[in-house]
Short mmCIF file of C-alpha atoms in Angstrom, two decimals:
data_model
loop_
_atom_site.label_atom_id
_atom_site.label_comp_id
_atom_site.label_asym_id
_atom_site.label_seq_id
_atom_site.Cartn_x
_atom_site.Cartn_y
_atom_site.Cartn_z
CA MET A 795 51.90 -50.35 76.71
CA ILE A 796 49.39 -48.85 79.07
CA SER A 797 51.80 -49.16 82.00
CA LEU A 798 53.90 -46.49 80.26
CA SER A 799 50.93 -44.31 79.54
CA PRO A 800 50.19 -41.19 81.54
CA VAL A 801 46.58 -42.25 82.03
CA CYS A 802 47.76 -44.84 84.51
CA LEU A 803 49.98 -42.51 86.52
CA GLY A 804 48.99 -40.79 89.73
CA SER A 805 45.89 -38.69 90.08
CA GLY A 806 47.67 -35.41 89.25
CA GLY A 807 48.59 -36.30 85.71
CA ARG A 808 45.81 -38.72 84.94
CA ILE A 809 43.05 -37.89 82.49
CA PRO A 810 39.73 -38.94 84.00
CA ARG A 811 38.00 -41.72 82.16
CA GLU A 812 34.86 -39.63 81.59
CA VAL A 813 36.95 -36.92 79.92
CA ILE A 814 38.66 -39.48 77.73
CA PHE A 815 35.42 -40.91 76.42
CA GLN A 816 33.93 -37.45 76.03
CA ILE A 817 36.82 -36.30 73.86
CA ALA A 818 37.15 -39.58 71.97
CA ARG A 819 33.59 -39.34 70.71
CA GLY A 820 33.72 -39.66 66.94
CA PHE A 821 37.20 -41.13 66.78
CA TYR A 822 37.92 -43.89 64.29
CA GLY A 823 37.22 -47.52 65.08
CA ARG A 824 37.77 -48.89 68.57
CA SER A 825 39.59 -45.67 69.58
CA LYS A 826 36.32 -44.24 70.75
CA GLY A 827 35.10 -47.13 72.85
CA CYS A 828 38.15 -48.91 74.22
CA LEU A 829 39.90 -47.14 77.09
CA LYS A 830 43.40 -48.34 76.23
CA LEU A 831 43.18 -47.14 72.66
CA ALA A 832 41.14 -44.04 73.37
CA ALA A 833 43.57 -42.88 76.06
CA ARG A 834 46.50 -42.83 73.67
CA LYS A 835 44.56 -40.91 71.05
CA VAL A 836 43.16 -38.43 73.56
CA GLU A 837 46.56 -37.75 75.10
CA HIS A 838 47.89 -36.96 71.67
CA ALA A 839 44.89 -34.81 70.78
CA LEU A 840 44.99 -32.81 74.01
CA PHE A 841 48.70 -32.22 73.76
CA LYS A 842 48.34 -31.05 70.18
CA SER A 843 45.53 -28.73 71.21
CA TYR A 844 47.81 -27.35 73.95
CA LEU A 845 50.47 -26.55 71.35
CA ALA A 846 47.88 -25.14 68.99
CA ARG A 847 46.59 -22.76 71.66
CA HIS A 848 50.08 -21.32 71.94
CA ASP A 849 50.41 -21.09 68.17
CA ARG A 850 47.12 -19.27 67.87
CA SER A 851 48.54 -15.83 68.70
CA ARG A 852 51.29 -16.22 66.09
CA LEU A 853 48.81 -17.32 63.45
CA PHE A 854 46.57 -14.39 64.21
CA ARG A 855 49.46 -11.96 64.01
CA ARG A 856 50.41 -13.33 60.61
CA HIS A 857 46.80 -13.11 59.49
CA TRP A 858 46.48 -9.50 60.64
CA ILE A 859 49.70 -8.52 58.90
CA SER A 860 48.58 -10.04 55.64
CA ARG A 861 45.22 -8.28 55.84
CA ILE A 862 46.84 -4.92 56.65
CA ASN A 863 49.32 -5.43 53.85
CA SER A 864 46.71 -6.10 51.22
CA ALA A 865 44.56 -3.22 52.45
CA SER A 866 47.37 -0.67 52.54
CA ARG A 867 48.79 -1.78 49.20
CA GLU A 868 45.59 -0.56 47.63
CA TYR A 869 46.89 2.90 48.47
CA ASN A 870 50.43 2.08 47.21
CA MET A 871 51.75 1.68 50.75
CA PRO A 872 53.41 -1.62 51.61
CA TYR A 873 53.02 -2.96 55.13
CA ALA A 874 56.66 -2.37 56.07
CA TRP A 875 56.48 1.29 55.04
CA LEU A 876 53.25 1.70 56.96
CA GLN A 877 54.73 0.26 60.13
CA CYS A 878 57.87 2.35 59.74
CA ALA A 879 55.83 5.50 59.40
CA LEU A 880 53.52 4.63 62.30
CA GLN A 881 56.55 4.11 64.52
CA ARG A 882 57.98 7.42 63.43
CA GLY A 883 54.72 9.18 64.06
CA ASN A 884 54.32 7.62 67.52
CA ILE A 885 51.04 5.95 66.56
CA HIS A 886 50.54 2.87 68.70
CA LEU A 887 47.67 1.13 66.91
CA ASP A 888 48.41 -2.58 66.97
CA ARG A 889 47.97 -5.04 64.16
CA LYS A 890 44.65 -6.37 65.37
CA THR A 891 43.20 -2.87 65.50
CA LEU A 892 44.59 -1.90 62.10
CA CYS A 893 43.14 -5.07 60.59
CA THR A 894 39.75 -4.33 62.16
CA LEU A 895 39.92 -0.76 60.90
CA ALA A 896 40.74 -1.93 57.37
CA GLU A 897 37.78 -4.26 57.40
CA THR A 898 35.15 -2.12 59.09
CA GLU A 899 36.26 1.53 58.81
CA PRO A 900 37.82 1.99 55.37
CA VAL A 901 37.82 5.79 55.53
CA SER A 902 39.53 5.95 58.90
CA PHE A 903 42.03 3.39 57.69
CA LYS A 904 42.67 5.62 54.67
CA CYS A 905 43.30 8.47 57.13
CA VAL A 906 45.91 6.38 58.91
CA VAL A 907 47.55 5.46 55.60
CA ASP A 908 47.60 9.10 54.48
CA GLU A 909 49.15 10.11 57.77
CA ALA A 910 51.70 7.33 57.36
CA LYS A 911 52.51 8.47 53.83
CA ARG A 912 53.07 12.00 55.03
CA LEU A 913 55.42 10.74 57.73
CA PHE A 914 57.18 8.20 55.54
CA TYR A 915 58.26 10.58 52.83
CA VAL A 916 59.54 13.20 55.28
CA PRO A 917 63.09 12.32 56.35
CA PRO A 918 63.19 11.94 60.14
CA SER A 919 65.26 14.29 62.21
CA LYS A 920 68.67 13.05 63.20
CA ARG A 921 68.60 10.49 65.95
CA ARG A 922 70.86 10.47 68.91
CA ASP A 923 73.83 8.17 68.42
CA THR A 924 74.24 6.08 71.54
CA SER A 925 77.03 3.86 70.31
CA ASP A 926 79.71 5.78 72.22
CA LEU A 927 77.82 5.99 75.48
CA MET B 1393 57.29 -7.96 34.76
CA ASN B 1394 58.57 -7.87 38.30
CA SER B 1395 56.41 -8.61 41.29
CA ARG B 1396 56.42 -5.03 42.59
CA GLY B 1397 55.01 -3.60 39.42
CA GLY B 1398 51.68 -3.08 41.13
CA ILE B 1399 53.09 -0.64 43.65
CA LEU B 1400 55.19 1.30 41.25
CA ALA B 1401 52.54 1.41 38.59
CA GLY B 1402 51.52 5.02 39.04
CA ARG B 1403 54.87 6.44 40.01
CA ALA B 1404 57.60 5.70 37.50
CA PRO B 1405 57.80 3.89 34.19
CA LEU B 1406 59.60 0.58 34.37
CA LEU B 1407 61.26 0.97 31.00
CA ARG B 1408 62.82 4.02 29.43
CA THR B 1409 63.76 4.42 25.79
CA VAL B 1410 67.25 5.79 25.34
CA PHE B 1411 69.41 6.46 22.36
CA GLY B 1412 71.99 3.72 22.47
CA GLY B 1413 75.62 3.95 21.41
CA HIS B 1414 75.11 1.75 18.36
CA GLY B 1415 72.88 4.16 16.59
CA HIS B 1416 69.51 2.70 17.55
CA PHE B 1417 67.00 3.10 20.31
CA GLU B 1418 67.03 0.62 23.10
CA GLN B 1419 64.89 0.13 26.16
CA ARG B 1420 66.52 0.14 29.57
CA ARG B 1421 65.10 -1.01 32.82
CA LEU B 1422 64.73 1.73 35.39
CA VAL B 1423 63.78 -0.46 38.29
CA VAL B 1424 66.12 -3.21 39.35
CA ASN B 1425 64.95 -5.85 41.78
CA HIS B 1426 67.90 -7.00 43.78
CA PRO B 1427 67.70 -10.48 45.22
CA TYR B 1428 66.91 -10.93 48.87
CA ARG B 1429 70.04 -10.32 50.92
CA ARG B 1430 70.59 -11.36 54.49
CA VAL B 1431 72.62 -8.92 56.56
CA VAL B 1432 75.02 -10.72 58.87
CA GLY B 1433 76.72 -7.67 60.31
CA HIS B 1434 77.05 -3.98 59.84
CA LYS B 1435 80.83 -4.13 59.82
CA MET B 1436 83.26 -6.97 59.15
CA GLU B 1437 86.48 -6.90 61.08
CA ILE B 1438 89.45 -9.04 59.98
CA MET B 1439 91.55 -10.26 62.87
CA VAL B 1440 94.85 -12.05 62.24
CA GLY B 1441 95.56 -15.33 63.92
CA LYS B 1442 93.02 -14.95 66.68
CA HIS B 1443 91.39 -18.25 65.97
CA ARG B 1444 94.07 -20.22 67.76
CA ILE B 1445 95.75 -19.78 71.09
CA VAL B 1446 99.26 -18.53 70.29
CA ARG B 1447 101.78 -16.76 72.44
CA GLY B 1448 101.12 -13.41 71.00
CA ILE B 1449 101.16 -12.54 67.34
CA ALA B 1450 104.50 -13.21 65.69
CA PRO B 1451 106.24 -10.28 63.97
CA LYS B 1452 106.07 -10.05 60.21
CA TYR B 1453 109.82 -10.36 59.89
CA PRO B 1454 112.61 -11.04 62.43
CA LEU B 1455 114.21 -8.22 64.28
CA HIS B 1456 117.33 -6.71 62.84
CA PRO B 1457 120.40 -8.37 64.39
CA ILE B 1458 121.60 -5.18 66.02
CA PHE B 1459 118.27 -4.79 67.87
CA ASP B 1460 118.01 -8.46 68.75
CA THR B 1461 120.11 -8.12 71.86
CA ASP B 1462 118.87 -11.16 73.76
CA LYS B 1463 120.19 -13.61 71.17
CA ASN B 1464 123.78 -14.38 70.45
CA MET B 1465 124.03 -13.74 66.72
CA ASN B 1466 127.31 -15.58 66.57
CA LEU B 1467 125.40 -18.82 67.00
CA PHE B 1468 123.54 -18.33 63.71
CA LEU B 1469 125.97 -19.97 61.37
CA THR B 1470 124.08 -22.19 58.98
CA PHE B 1471 121.15 -21.67 56.63
CA ARG B 1472 119.06 -23.79 58.93
CA ASP B 1473 119.59 -21.31 61.76
CA LEU B 1474 118.49 -18.51 59.48
CA LYS B 1475 115.40 -20.46 58.54
CA LEU B 1476 114.61 -20.98 62.21
CA ARG B 1477 114.82 -17.27 62.71
CA TRP B 1478 112.20 -16.72 60.01
CA LYS B 1479 110.07 -19.63 61.10
CA PHE B 1480 107.74 -17.82 63.47
CA CYS B 1481 107.32 -14.92 61.12
CA LEU B 1482 105.99 -17.13 58.37
CA HIS B 1483 103.93 -19.27 60.72
CA PRO B 1484 100.61 -20.25 59.20
CA SER B 1485 98.77 -18.66 62.11
CA ARG B 1486 99.77 -15.31 60.64
CA LYS B 1487 98.07 -16.10 57.39
CA ARG B 1488 94.84 -17.30 58.88
CA VAL B 1489 92.31 -14.66 59.60
CA ASN B 1490 89.13 -14.59 61.57
CA ILE B 1491 86.29 -12.45 60.31
CA ALA B 1492 84.27 -10.96 63.11
CA ARG B 1493 80.82 -9.52 62.61
CA LYS B 1494 80.20 -6.25 64.37
CA TRP B 1495 76.67 -4.99 64.80
CA ARG B 1496 75.90 -1.35 65.11
CA ASN B 1497 74.13 -0.37 68.30
CA PRO B 1498 70.36 -0.22 67.93
CA GLN B 1499 68.96 3.19 67.24
CA SER B 1500 67.81 5.10 70.23
CA VAL B 1501 64.08 5.70 70.13
CA ASN B 1502 64.31 8.39 72.78
CA PRO B 1503 63.41 11.13 73.06
CA ALA B 1504 60.01 10.18 71.69
CA PRO B 1505 58.16 12.82 69.70
CA ARG B 1506 55.88 15.03 71.76
CA PRO B 1507 52.42 13.57 72.24
CA THR B 1508 49.85 15.14 69.95
CA CYS B 1509 46.88 14.06 67.93
CA SER B 1510 45.68 14.97 64.47
CA PHE B 1511 42.12 15.81 63.53
CA ILE B 1512 41.19 14.84 59.99
CA LEU B 1513 38.04 15.88 58.20
CA HIS B 1514 37.07 13.26 55.66
CA SER B 1515 36.05 15.96 53.20
CA LEU B 1516 39.62 17.30 53.15
CA MET B 1517 41.38 14.00 52.56
CA PRO B 1518 44.22 13.49 51.86
CA HIS B 1519 45.46 16.20 54.17
CA ARG B 1520 48.98 16.85 52.91
CA SER B 1521 49.78 20.38 53.94
CA ALA B 1522 46.95 22.33 55.53
CA GLN B 1523 45.34 20.54 58.45
CA PRO B 1524 41.98 21.70 59.68
CA GLU B 1525 41.75 23.35 63.05
CA PHE B 1526 40.45 21.48 66.00
CA PRO B 1527 36.81 21.98 66.72
CA ALA B 1528 36.24 24.28 69.66
CA GLY B 1529 33.53 22.55 71.61
CA ARG B 1530 32.43 19.10 72.56
CA LEU B 1531 32.03 16.83 69.57
CA ASP B 1532 28.96 14.76 68.94
CA ALA B 1533 30.27 11.30 69.65
CA SER B 1534 27.02 9.38 69.62
CA ASN B 1535 27.80 7.58 66.35
CA CYS B 1536 31.53 7.28 66.89
CA PHE B 1537 33.87 4.42 67.27
CA ALA B 1538 36.88 4.57 69.59
CA VAL B 1539 39.97 2.47 70.03
CA PHE B 1540 40.87 2.31 73.69
CA LYS B 1541 43.14 0.28 75.90
CA SER B 1542 41.60 -1.69 78.73
CA ASN B 1543 44.92 -2.85 80.09
CA ALA B 1544 48.56 -2.47 79.22
CA HIS B 1545 48.41 -4.87 76.29
CA TYR B 1546 44.89 -4.93 74.90
CA GLN B 1547 43.18 -2.58 72.48
CA HIS B 1548 39.46 -2.62 71.70
CA LYS B 1549 37.59 -0.97 68.88
CA VAL B 1550 34.15 -0.15 70.24
CA THR B 1551 31.02 1.86 69.66
CA VAL B 1552 28.39 2.83 72.19
CA GLY B 1553 26.42 -0.19 73.37
CA ASP B 1554 29.10 -2.75 72.61
CA ILE B 1555 30.03 -5.48 75.04
CA VAL B 1556 33.72 -6.31 75.28
CA GLN B 1557 35.59 -8.85 77.31
CA THR B 1558 38.70 -7.80 79.19
CA GLU B 1559 40.91 -9.22 81.84
CA LYS B 1560 39.62 -9.19 85.37
CA MET B 1561 39.60 -5.74 86.88
CA HIS B 1562 40.88 -5.56 90.42
CA ARG B 1563 38.38 -4.69 93.16
CA ARG B 1564 35.52 -3.92 90.85
CA GLU B 1565 32.02 -5.29 90.95
CA ALA B 1566 29.20 -5.66 88.48
CA GLY B 1567 27.23 -2.46 87.98
CA GLU B 1568 30.09 -0.05 88.65
CA GLN B 1569 30.99 2.51 86.03
CA VAL B 1570 34.63 2.80 85.01
CA THR B 1571 36.40 5.28 82.75
CA PHE B 1572 39.24 4.50 80.38
CA GLY B 1573 41.40 7.49 79.53
CA THR B 1574 43.75 5.89 77.01
CA VAL B 1575 42.00 6.37 73.67
CA LEU B 1576 44.19 5.78 70.63
CA MET B 1577 41.72 6.78 67.96
CA VAL B 1578 38.24 8.18 67.56
CA GLY B 1579 36.34 8.21 64.31
CA SER B 1580 32.96 9.10 62.99
CA ARG B 1581 31.30 9.46 59.61
CA ASP B 1582 32.79 12.92 59.01
CA TRP B 1583 36.06 13.01 60.89
CA THR B 1584 38.81 10.93 62.43
CA ILE B 1585 41.13 11.77 65.30
CA ILE B 1586 44.37 9.84 65.30
CA GLY B 1587 46.15 9.94 68.61
CA LYS B 1588 49.91 10.24 68.60
CA PRO B 1589 50.00 8.23 70.75
CA THR B 1590 46.65 9.06 72.41
CA VAL B 1591 43.78 11.47 72.12
CA PRO B 1592 44.19 13.51 75.30
CA TYR B 1593 40.63 14.76 75.57
CA ALA B 1594 38.77 11.55 74.81
CA LYS B 1595 37.46 9.04 77.28
CA VAL B 1596 35.46 5.86 77.13
CA LYS B 1597 32.95 5.20 79.89
CA ALA B 1598 31.81 1.67 80.50
CA THR B 1599 29.69 -0.28 82.94
CA ILE B 1600 30.88 -3.57 84.29
CA GLU B 1601 28.31 -6.14 83.24
CA GLN B 1602 29.77 -9.09 85.03
CA GLN B 1603 32.93 -10.48 86.45
CA THR B 1604 32.93 -14.18 85.84
CA LEU B 1605 34.96 -17.23 85.11
CA ALA B 1606 35.23 -17.93 81.42
CA GLY B 1607 34.65 -21.35 79.91
CA GLU B 1608 36.74 -24.33 80.85
CA THR B 1609 39.90 -25.26 79.03
CA VAL B 1610 41.24 -28.77 79.42
CA VAL B 1611 45.00 -28.67 79.65
CA PHE B 1612 47.11 -31.78 79.29
CA LYS B 1613 50.88 -31.81 79.04
CA TYR B 1614 53.06 -34.85 78.89
CA LEU B 1615 56.64 -35.89 78.33
CA ARG B 1616 56.62 -39.42 77.05
CA HIS B 1617 60.18 -40.34 77.86
CA ARG B 1618 60.02 -38.88 81.36
CA ARG B 1619 56.70 -40.63 82.04
CA TRP B 1620 55.45 -37.33 83.31
CA SER B 1621 52.09 -35.75 82.67
CA HIS B 1622 49.90 -33.02 84.05
CA PHE B 1623 46.17 -32.64 83.62
CA TYR B 1624 44.08 -29.76 84.87
CA ARG B 1625 41.08 -27.66 84.00
CA GLN B 1626 41.73 -23.98 83.55
CA ARG B 1627 39.17 -21.21 83.92
CA GLN B 1628 40.06 -17.56 83.38
CA TRP B 1629 38.59 -14.63 85.28
CA VAL B 1630 37.20 -12.08 82.86
CA THR B 1631 35.26 -8.83 83.04
CA MET B 1632 32.53 -7.97 80.58
CA LEU B 1633 32.16 -4.27 79.86
CA ARG B 1634 29.25 -2.50 78.26
CA ILE B 1635 30.30 0.73 76.61
CA ASP B 1636 28.04 3.58 77.79
CA GLU B 1637 29.56 6.67 76.33
CA ILE B 1638 32.44 7.96 74.27
CA VAL B 1639 33.38 11.48 75.34
CA VAL B 1640 35.35 13.71 72.99
CA ASP B 1641 35.63 17.15 74.55
CA PRO B 1642 38.58 19.47 73.81
CA LEU B 1643 37.50 21.64 76.72
CA MET B 1644 37.97 18.77 79.14
CA GLN B 1645 40.14 19.84 82.02
CA PRO B 1646 43.24 17.76 82.66
CA GLU B 1647 43.04 15.69 85.76
CA GLY B 1648 44.52 17.22 88.84
CA PRO B 1649 46.05 15.29 91.67
CA PRO B 1650 43.76 12.52 92.87
CA SER B 1651 41.32 13.62 95.51
CA LYS B 1652 41.87 12.53 99.04
CA PRO B 1653 40.08 9.22 99.39
CA LEU B 1654 37.63 8.60 102.16
CA ARG B 1655 39.31 5.44 103.29
CA LEU B 1656 42.66 6.96 104.07
CA LEU B 1657 43.43 4.36 106.67
CA ASP B 1658 43.31 1.61 104.09
CA LEU B 1659 46.02 3.32 102.11
CA TRP B 1660 47.95 4.07 105.25
CA ALA B 1661 47.81 0.41 106.24
CA ASN B 1662 48.39 -0.70 102.62
CA ARG B 1663 45.47 -3.12 102.88
CA TRP B 1664 41.69 -2.98 102.98
CA LEU B 1665 40.67 -2.82 106.59
CA TYR B 1666 37.84 -4.93 107.93
CA PRO B 1667 34.62 -3.17 109.02
CA GLU B 1668 35.35 -4.15 112.61
CA GLU B 1669 38.67 -2.37 112.42
CA LEU B 1670 37.12 0.74 110.89
CA GLU B 1671 34.59 0.99 113.70
CA GLY B 1672 37.24 2.10 116.13
CA VAL B 1673 38.60 4.90 113.93
CA LYS B 1674 38.51 8.38 115.44
CA MET B 1675 36.43 10.65 113.25
CA ALA B 1676 36.51 14.43 113.01
CA GLY B 1677 33.58 16.62 113.93
CA ASP B 1678 31.73 16.10 110.64
CA GLY B 1679 31.67 12.36 111.19
CA VAL B 1680 32.89 11.57 107.67
CA HIS B 1681 36.58 12.32 107.60
CA PRO B 1682 38.92 10.54 109.95
CA VAL B 1683 41.28 12.50 112.18
CA VAL B 1684 44.21 11.04 110.21
CA ALA B 1685 43.28 13.29 107.27
CA ASP B 1686 45.18 16.14 108.93
CA THR B 1687 48.34 14.06 109.15
CA TYR B 1688 48.32 12.04 105.95
CA ASP B 1689 47.69 13.76 102.64
CA GLY B 1690 46.68 10.59 100.84
CA SER B 1691 49.57 10.55 98.41
CA GLU B 1692 50.60 7.40 96.62
CA HIS B 1693 53.05 5.13 98.39
CA GLN B 1694 54.30 3.92 95.04
CA PRO B 1695 53.38 5.10 91.55
CA GLY B 1696 50.36 3.38 90.12
CA SER B 1697 48.96 2.10 93.39
CA PHE B 1698 45.88 4.32 93.16
CA GLN B 1699 45.08 3.08 89.68
CA ARG B 1700 45.50 -0.51 90.80
CA ARG B 1701 43.01 0.10 93.58
CA GLY B 1702 40.63 1.88 91.20
CA LEU B 1703 40.86 5.22 93.02
CA THR B 1704 41.86 7.35 90.05
CA GLU B 1705 39.42 9.21 87.87
CA ALA B 1706 40.29 7.15 84.77
CA TYR B 1707 42.39 4.14 83.96
CA ARG B 1708 45.44 5.11 81.94
CA PHE B 1709 47.94 2.75 80.36
CA PRO B 1710 51.02 3.21 78.22
CA PRO B 1711 51.64 4.81 75.74
CA ASP B 1712 49.56 7.49 77.44
CA ALA B 1713 51.79 10.27 78.71
CA SER B 1714 49.74 10.50 81.90
CA SER B 1715 50.03 6.84 82.78
CA TYR B 1716 52.38 6.15 85.61
CA TRP B 1717 54.61 3.94 83.48
CA GLN B 1718 55.54 6.88 81.31
CA LYS B 1719 56.44 9.21 84.13
CA GLN B 1720 60.14 9.46 84.69
#
């Protein structure tokens, strides 16, 4: 089995033994002390952590959206309406910032929501139709 | 009760009592929650027989014999011949249709609304119709927060004295002071300025605390069935900024063209010259400006190159109207 394992490949793709045992500390059973078993577990763990690092931004975005949504719904403004109005009003605050505002600066966040309400209920001027260009 | 009752609670009643046709009062729902619908196209187009390769679309009925000049009508004697003549017209490919989805072109977002910003006094909230006038002089921004952009993609909400981590800034060293001109929002206890998209007369001044490598990340990728793997340790260059000052001054003059830099030859050569190379430069009588200053006005070779080298007065990033990305 270990002949197939990346730990035994060339130096470029190999996980150093010290790193393996460092990461495998606290694993179950012989997986923390035996190189053959630990290597398999550590490969899996590191690869999962690689995927999780890429998922982190998506998770955060979802988290921010849910926080903004619950904060703006207190003022009867769903998240989608808020975003629509902010786009119309050319306000480029991103989700992270809006979430931070909702948590730490409630009055300024209320200002943004009021501004968004004003923009949302006003019908936008006619947009240029580019379908025939 | 529907799930959106919370939103609509203050606006409209969900039920209305009406006088029904049967001589008694009944309650009717005013708000109808339609089920979630997925839009698969803005327009459906029905195309006949396009799903199969045919030699053109057959006519609906055969040509009249007097127009059908390329066939000898005298050969059509039996019922079978007549059926043959109708065969193509009633071919099943005529009856089959293909439904094509057509999507409308996306809405044009240009021209964008003109850049402005709105000043909101918290005592006058919500400001529906009458907006307060902008204050005339420099605002006291000692207890303010500001939302600024430190690069094209990253916004920070800061107050004075904060330390924030940004991407590595090019050709900057610890201890230098930098100015960020793209401020999206400024707020204090009494007022808020929302930039649409930026606050034109606000700036954030920061000192570079350190430019370092961040902590190590162990990266391991593998493809089991290829027997391929890759292991490395990744460290990211970062810059730590300490926020010194938030300036909100409506009287601030807009930035003119960038001043002529002292190291004109660097820009002329499009690289940073070595001290040995600069020793041989002919200087004018004052000993500070090189002779080249008469020839070369120090203009940008390509837009944004001064900002990349840190020669501009402030860093500006989109959606700022003054950033070089926005200039057409």
